[in-house]
Short mmCIF file of C-alpha atoms in Angstrom, two decimals:
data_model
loop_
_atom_site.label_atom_id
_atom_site.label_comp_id
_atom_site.label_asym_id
_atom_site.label_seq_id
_atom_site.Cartn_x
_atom_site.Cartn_y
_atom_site.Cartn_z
CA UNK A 1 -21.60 -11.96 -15.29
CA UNK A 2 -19.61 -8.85 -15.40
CA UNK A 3 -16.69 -8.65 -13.35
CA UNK A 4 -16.62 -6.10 -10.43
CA UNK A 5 -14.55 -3.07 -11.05
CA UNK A 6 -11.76 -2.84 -8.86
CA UNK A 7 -9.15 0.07 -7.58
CA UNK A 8 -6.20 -1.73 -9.80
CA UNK A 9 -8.49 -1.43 -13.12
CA UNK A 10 -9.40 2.21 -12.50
CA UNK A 11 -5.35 2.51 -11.97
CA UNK A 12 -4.23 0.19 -14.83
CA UNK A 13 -6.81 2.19 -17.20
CA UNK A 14 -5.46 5.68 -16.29
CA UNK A 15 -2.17 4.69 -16.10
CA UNK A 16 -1.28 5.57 -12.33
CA UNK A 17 -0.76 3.90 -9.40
CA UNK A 18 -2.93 1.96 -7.01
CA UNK A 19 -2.09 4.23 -4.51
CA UNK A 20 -2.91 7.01 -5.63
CA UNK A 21 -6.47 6.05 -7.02
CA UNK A 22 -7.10 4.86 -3.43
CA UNK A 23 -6.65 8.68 -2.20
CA UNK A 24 -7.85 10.61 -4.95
CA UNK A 25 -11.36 8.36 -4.08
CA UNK A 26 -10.82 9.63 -0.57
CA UNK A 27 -10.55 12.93 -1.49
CA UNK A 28 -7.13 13.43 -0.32
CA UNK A 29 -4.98 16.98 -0.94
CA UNK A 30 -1.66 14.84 -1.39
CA UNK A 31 -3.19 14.23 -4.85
CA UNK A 32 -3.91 17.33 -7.41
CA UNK A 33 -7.05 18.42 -8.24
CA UNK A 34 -6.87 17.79 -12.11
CA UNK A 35 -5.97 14.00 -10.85
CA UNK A 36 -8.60 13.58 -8.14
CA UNK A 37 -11.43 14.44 -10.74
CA UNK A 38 -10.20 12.76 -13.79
CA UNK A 39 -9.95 9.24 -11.32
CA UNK A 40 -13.12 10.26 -9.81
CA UNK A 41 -15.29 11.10 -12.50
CA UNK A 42 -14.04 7.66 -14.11
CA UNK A 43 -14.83 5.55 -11.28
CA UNK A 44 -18.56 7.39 -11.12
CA UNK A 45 -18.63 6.28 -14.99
CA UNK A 46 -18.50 2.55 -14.52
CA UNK A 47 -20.00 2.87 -11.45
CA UNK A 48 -17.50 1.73 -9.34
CA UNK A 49 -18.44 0.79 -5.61
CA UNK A 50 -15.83 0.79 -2.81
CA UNK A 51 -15.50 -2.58 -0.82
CA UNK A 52 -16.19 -1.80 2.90
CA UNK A 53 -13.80 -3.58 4.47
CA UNK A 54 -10.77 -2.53 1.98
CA UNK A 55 -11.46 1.31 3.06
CA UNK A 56 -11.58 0.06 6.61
CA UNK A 57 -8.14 -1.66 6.40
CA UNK A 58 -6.89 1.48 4.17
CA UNK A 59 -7.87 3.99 6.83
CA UNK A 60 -5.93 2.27 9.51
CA UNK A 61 -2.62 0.48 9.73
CA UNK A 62 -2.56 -3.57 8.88
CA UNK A 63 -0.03 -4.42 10.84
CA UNK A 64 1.01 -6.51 7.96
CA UNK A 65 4.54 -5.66 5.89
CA UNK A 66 5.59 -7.02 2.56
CA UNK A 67 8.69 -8.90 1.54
CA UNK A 68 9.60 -9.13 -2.35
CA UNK A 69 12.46 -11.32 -2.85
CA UNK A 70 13.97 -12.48 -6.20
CA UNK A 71 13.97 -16.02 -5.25
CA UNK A 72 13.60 -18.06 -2.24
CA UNK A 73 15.18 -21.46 -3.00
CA UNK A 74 18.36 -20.55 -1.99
CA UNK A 75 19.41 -20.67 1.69
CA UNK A 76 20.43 -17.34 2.34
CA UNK A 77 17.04 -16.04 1.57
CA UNK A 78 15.46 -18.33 3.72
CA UNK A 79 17.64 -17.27 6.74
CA UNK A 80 16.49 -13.72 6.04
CA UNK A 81 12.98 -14.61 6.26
CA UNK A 82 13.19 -16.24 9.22
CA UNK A 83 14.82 -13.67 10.64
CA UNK A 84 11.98 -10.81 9.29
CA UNK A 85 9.14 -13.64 10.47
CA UNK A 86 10.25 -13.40 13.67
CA UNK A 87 10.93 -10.13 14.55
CA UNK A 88 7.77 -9.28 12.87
CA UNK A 89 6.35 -11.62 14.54
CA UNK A 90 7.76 -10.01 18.13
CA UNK A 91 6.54 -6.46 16.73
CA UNK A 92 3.18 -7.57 16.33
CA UNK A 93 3.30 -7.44 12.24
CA UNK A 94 2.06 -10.15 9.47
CA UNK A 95 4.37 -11.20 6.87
CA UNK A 96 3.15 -11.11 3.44
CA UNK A 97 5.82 -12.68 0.84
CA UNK A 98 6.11 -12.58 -3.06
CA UNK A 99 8.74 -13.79 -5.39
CA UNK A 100 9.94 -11.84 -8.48
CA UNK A 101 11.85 -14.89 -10.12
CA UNK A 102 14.71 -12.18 -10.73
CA UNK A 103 12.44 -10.11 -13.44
CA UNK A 104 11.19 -6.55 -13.31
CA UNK A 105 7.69 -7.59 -14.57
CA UNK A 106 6.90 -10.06 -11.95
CA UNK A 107 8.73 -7.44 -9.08
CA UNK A 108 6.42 -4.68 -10.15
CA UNK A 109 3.55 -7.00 -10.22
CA UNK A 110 4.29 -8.13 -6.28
CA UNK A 111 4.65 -4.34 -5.28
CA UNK A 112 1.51 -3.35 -7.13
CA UNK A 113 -0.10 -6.48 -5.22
CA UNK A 114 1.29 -5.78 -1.96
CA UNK A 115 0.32 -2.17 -2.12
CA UNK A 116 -3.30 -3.71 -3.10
CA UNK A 117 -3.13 -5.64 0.38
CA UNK A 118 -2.75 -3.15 2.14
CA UNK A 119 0.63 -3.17 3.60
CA UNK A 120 1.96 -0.97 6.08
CA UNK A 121 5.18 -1.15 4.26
CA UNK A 122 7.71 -3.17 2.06
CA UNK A 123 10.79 -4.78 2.53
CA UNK A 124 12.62 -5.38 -1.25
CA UNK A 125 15.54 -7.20 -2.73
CA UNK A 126 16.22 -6.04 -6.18
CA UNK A 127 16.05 -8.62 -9.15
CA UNK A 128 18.77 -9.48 -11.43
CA UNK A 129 15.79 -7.85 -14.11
CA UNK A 130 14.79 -4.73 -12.83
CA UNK A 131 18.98 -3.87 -12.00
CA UNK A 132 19.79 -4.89 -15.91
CA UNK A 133 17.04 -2.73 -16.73
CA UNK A 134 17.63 0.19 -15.02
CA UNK A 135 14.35 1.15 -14.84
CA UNK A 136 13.72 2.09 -10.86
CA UNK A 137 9.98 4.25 -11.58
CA UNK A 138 7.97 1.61 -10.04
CA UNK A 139 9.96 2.42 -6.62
CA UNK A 140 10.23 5.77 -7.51
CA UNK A 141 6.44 6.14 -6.88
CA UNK A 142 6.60 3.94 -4.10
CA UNK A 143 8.39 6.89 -2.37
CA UNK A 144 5.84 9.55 -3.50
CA UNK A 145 3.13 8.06 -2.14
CA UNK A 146 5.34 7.83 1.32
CA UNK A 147 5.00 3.83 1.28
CA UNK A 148 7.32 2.87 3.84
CA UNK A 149 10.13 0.91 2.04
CA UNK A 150 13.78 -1.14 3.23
CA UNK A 151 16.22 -2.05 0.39
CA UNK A 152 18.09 -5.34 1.43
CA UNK A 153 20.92 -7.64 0.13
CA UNK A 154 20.75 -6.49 -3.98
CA UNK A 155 20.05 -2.37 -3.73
CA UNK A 156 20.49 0.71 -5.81
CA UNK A 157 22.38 3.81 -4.84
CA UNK A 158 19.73 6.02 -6.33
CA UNK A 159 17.02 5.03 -4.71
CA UNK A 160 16.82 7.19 -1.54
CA UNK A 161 15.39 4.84 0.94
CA UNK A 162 16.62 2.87 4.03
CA UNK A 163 18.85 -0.33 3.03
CA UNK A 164 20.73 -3.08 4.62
CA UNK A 165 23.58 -5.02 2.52
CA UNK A 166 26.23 -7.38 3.12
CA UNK A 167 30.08 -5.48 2.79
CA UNK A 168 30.43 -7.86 -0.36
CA UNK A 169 33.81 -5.92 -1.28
CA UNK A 170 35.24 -6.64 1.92
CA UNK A 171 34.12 -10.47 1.58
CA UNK A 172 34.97 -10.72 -1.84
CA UNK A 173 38.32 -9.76 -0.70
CA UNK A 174 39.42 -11.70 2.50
CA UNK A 175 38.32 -14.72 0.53
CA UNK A 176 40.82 -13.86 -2.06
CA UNK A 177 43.09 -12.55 0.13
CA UNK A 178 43.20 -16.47 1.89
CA UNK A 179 43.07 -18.25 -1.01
CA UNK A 180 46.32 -16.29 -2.22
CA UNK A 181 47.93 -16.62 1.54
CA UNK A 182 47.19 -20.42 1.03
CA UNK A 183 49.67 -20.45 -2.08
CA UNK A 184 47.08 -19.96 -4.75
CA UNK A 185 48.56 -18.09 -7.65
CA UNK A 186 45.53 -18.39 -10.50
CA UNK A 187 42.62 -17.87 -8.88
CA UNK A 188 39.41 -18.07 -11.35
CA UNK A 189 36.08 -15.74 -10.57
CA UNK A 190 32.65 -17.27 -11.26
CA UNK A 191 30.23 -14.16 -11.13
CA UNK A 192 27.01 -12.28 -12.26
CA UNK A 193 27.50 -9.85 -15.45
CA UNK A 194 28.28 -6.96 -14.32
CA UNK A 195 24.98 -4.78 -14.23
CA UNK A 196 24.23 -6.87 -10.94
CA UNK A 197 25.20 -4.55 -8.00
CA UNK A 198 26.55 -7.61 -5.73
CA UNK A 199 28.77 -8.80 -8.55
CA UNK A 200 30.28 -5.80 -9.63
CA UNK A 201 30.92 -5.07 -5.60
CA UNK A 202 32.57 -8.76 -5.24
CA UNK A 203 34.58 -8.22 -8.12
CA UNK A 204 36.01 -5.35 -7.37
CA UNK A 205 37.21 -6.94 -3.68
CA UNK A 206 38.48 -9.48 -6.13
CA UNK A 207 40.34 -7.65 -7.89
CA UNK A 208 41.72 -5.21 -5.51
CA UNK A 209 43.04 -8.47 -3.34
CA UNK A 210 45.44 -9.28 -6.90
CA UNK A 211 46.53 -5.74 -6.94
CA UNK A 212 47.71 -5.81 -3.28
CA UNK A 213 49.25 -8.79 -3.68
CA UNK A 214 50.99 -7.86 -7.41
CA UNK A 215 48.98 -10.38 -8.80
CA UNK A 216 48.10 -9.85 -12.55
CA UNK A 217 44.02 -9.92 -13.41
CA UNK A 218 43.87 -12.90 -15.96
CA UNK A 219 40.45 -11.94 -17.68
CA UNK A 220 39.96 -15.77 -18.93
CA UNK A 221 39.96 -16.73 -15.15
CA UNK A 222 36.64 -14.08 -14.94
CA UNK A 223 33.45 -16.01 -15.96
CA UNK A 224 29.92 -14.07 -15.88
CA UNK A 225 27.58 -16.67 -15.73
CA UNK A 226 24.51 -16.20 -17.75
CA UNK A 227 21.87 -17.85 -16.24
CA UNK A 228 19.83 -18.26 -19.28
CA UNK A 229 22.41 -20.38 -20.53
CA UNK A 230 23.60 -24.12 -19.00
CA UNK A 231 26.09 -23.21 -16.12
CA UNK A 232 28.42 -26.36 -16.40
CA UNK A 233 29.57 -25.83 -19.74
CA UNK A 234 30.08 -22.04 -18.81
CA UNK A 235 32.12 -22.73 -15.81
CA UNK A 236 34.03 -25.59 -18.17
CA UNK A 237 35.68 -22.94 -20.01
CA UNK A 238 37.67 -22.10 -16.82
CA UNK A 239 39.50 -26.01 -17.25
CA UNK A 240 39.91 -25.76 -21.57
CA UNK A 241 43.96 -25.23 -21.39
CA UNK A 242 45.29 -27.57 -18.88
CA UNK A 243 48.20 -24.91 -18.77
CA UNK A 244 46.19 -22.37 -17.58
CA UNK A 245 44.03 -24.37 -15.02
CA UNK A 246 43.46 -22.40 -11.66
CA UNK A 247 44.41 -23.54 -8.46
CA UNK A 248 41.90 -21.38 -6.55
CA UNK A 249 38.26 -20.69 -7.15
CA UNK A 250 36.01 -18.27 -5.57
CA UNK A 251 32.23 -18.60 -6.79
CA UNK A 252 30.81 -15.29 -5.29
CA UNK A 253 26.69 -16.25 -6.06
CA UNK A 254 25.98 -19.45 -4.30
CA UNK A 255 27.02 -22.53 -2.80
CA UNK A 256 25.85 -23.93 -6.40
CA UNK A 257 28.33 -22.26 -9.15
CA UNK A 258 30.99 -23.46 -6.29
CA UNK A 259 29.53 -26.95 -5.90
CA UNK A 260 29.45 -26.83 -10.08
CA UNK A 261 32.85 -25.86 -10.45
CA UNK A 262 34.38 -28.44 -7.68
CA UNK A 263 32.85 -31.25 -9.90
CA UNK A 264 34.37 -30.24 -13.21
CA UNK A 265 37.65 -30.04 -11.31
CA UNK A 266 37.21 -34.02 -10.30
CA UNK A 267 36.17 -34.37 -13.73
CA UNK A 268 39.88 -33.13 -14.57
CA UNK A 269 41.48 -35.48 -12.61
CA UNK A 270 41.81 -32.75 -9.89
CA UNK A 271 42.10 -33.25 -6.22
CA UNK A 272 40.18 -30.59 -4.00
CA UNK A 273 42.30 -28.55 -2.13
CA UNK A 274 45.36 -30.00 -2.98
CA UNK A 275 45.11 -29.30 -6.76
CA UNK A 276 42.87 -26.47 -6.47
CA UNK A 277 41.22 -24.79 -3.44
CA UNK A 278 37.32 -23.38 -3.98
CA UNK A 279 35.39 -20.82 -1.65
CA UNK A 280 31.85 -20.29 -1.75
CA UNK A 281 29.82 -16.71 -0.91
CA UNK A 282 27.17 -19.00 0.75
CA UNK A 283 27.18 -20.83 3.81
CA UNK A 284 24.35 -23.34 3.28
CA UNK A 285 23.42 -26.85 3.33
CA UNK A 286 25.26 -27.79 0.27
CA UNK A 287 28.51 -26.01 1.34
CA UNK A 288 28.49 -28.34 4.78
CA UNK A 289 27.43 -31.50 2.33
CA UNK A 290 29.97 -31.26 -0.73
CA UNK A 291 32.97 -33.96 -0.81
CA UNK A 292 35.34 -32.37 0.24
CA UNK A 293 32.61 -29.60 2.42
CA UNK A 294 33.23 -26.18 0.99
CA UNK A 295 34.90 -23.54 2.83
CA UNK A 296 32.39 -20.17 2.64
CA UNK A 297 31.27 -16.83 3.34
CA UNK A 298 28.87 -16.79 5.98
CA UNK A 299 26.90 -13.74 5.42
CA UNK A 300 24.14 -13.48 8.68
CA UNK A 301 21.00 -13.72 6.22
CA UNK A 302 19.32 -13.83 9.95
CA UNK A 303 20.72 -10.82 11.20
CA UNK A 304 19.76 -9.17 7.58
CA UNK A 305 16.55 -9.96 8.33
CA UNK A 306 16.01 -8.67 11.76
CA UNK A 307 17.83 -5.14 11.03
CA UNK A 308 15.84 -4.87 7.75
CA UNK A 309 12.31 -5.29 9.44
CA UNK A 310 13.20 -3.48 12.36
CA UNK A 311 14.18 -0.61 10.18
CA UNK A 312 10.88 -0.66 8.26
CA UNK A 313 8.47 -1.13 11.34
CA UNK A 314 10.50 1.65 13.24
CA UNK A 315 10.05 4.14 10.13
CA UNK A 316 6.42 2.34 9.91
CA UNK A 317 5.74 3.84 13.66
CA UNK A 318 7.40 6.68 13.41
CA UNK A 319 5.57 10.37 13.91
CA UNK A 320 8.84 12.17 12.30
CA UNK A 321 7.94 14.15 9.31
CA UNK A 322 11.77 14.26 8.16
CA UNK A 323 14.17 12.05 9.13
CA UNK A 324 17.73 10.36 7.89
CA UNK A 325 17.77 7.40 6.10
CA UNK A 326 20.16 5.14 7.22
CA UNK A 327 22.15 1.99 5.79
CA UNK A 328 23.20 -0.84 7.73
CA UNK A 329 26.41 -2.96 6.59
CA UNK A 330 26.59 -6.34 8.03
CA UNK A 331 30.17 -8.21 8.05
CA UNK A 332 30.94 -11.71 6.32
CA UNK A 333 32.65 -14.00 8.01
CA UNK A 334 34.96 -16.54 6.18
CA UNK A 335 34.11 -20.57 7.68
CA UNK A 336 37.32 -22.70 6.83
CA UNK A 337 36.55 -26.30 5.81
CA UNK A 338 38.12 -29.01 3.60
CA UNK A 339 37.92 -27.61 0.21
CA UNK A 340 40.77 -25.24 0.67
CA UNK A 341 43.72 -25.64 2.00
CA UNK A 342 45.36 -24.29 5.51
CA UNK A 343 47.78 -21.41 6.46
CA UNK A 344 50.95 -22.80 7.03
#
């Protein structure tokens, strides 16, 4: 039995977007005339036939948003969704969720899907993919078609939308800044390459902590993890000249590169923090559960949450034709525990 032609095969086949097959079919001016026809006259063609209750849903809000993350196994995530579920929740919206596994493809997919379910609006956190790719036109017509859309946590300049993010400069730098007030003199970086937004921003606070303090940048204490590759014997590198071992460690994505790193210290014969003192940019379960537990970055995934949905729902309900966007910058906050060592 043939299958029944849908609004994302008339859009795949004519190469535009969901959206705007939806309101060509409903006759709509924001879409030219030349455009409204062509779609039109292709859907008459195959004899397309609307579902009911999709144009019933489409002519009315949802009261549903979607949330496109890059992953979801790692704790900071899951603190932001709990903290969109529930104000969401308190706003009278559904939560719809997709995961891009960090790659354009599967983040354009989720948007075209999301956009397919009818969602009031969409909340997105950039993958590692679509940032190395540079290649933002899958937003871009997001925006034309007036979707509704919040940047959070991993965002793009460019892209002229609101956004909340973490000040990952700032962090990046107190953390250095109190590893280096602690007595550490060779502090080693493990980070993202450098097309990823966060880990150029971290870097940089890096950095600017060693030039405040006259520190010289040692580039073979930098390691860009590529995740495609096995992390261990990435991070080893870091511990190949026993003369050049660092005494100080800052892993700016996740509690596991720092977790990672802390065991190929041990495996040195190093004691943690008396050898070498490690910081994590995550404050999750592993940071509290590490021997010795890691001191991190706490960086309010909750709070990102809540100001990210509220954001979206308030632009979502909003009558204002033109209007500012606005970008929210939420503060880290630096949780001492055992695996560095104290001010004196």
């Amino acid at each position: 039995m043939k299958s029944k032609l849908t609004i994302k095969d008339i859009a795949k086949e004519l190469g535009v977007s969901i959206s705007t097959v939806s309101k060509a079919l409903k006759d709509s001016n924001e879409i030219s005339v030349e455009t409204r026809e062509r779609i039109k006259a292709f859907a008459k063609f195959h004899n397309y036939k609307p579902n009911s209750l999709a144009l019933k849903l489409r002519s009315q809000k949802t009261l549903t948003i979607g949330v496109v993350f890059p992953a979801i196994v790692h704790y900071f995530f899951s603190t932001v969704l709990r903290g969109i579920d529930e104000y969401a929740n308190e706003r009278g919206y559904n939560v719809m969720v997709c995961i891009s596994n960090t790659t354009y493809e599967k983040e354009k997919l989720s948007i075209d899907t999301l956009i397919e379910g009818s969602v009031d609006g969409i909340l997105l956190s950039l993958s590692n993919g679509t940032e190395k790719r540079g290649d933002f036109s899958h937003i871009d017509k997001l925006l034309e078609e007036k979707i509704p859309l919040v940047l959070f946590d991993s965002v793009a300049e460019r892209i002229n939308c609101d956004k909340v993010t973490i000040d990952d400069e700032l962090g990046a730098l107190k953390a250095t800044e109190y590893l280096i007030e602690t007595g550490c003199k060779k502090i080693a970086l493990i980070t993202n390459p450098d097309f990823v937004t966060i880990g150029l921003l971290r870097t940089k606070g890096y950095i600017k902590a060693l030039h405040k303090h006259n520190i010289v940048v040692d580039e073979r204490l930098i390691v860009e993890i590529d995740e495609e590759k096995d992390m261990k014997s990435q991070i080893e590198v870091l511990f190949e000249n026993e003369d050049n071992y660092p005494d100080g460690v800052l892993a700016i994505n996740g509690e596991i590169y720092a977790s990672t790193a802390m065991q190929v210290a041990k495996n040195k014969g190093l004691e943690v923090p008396s050898d070498i003192s490690i910081i994590t940019f995550t404050d999750g379960l592993i940071s509290k559960h590490t021997s010795p537990p890691l001191t991190a970055l706490v960086q309010h995934g909750y709070e990102m949450g809540k100001q990210a949905v509220e954001l979206l729902i308030d632009r979502i309900e909003s009558k204002e034709e033109e209007f500012q966007f606005q970008k929210k910058v939420i503060s880290t906050k630096l949780k001492i525990r055992e695996s560095t060592r104290k001010l004196t």
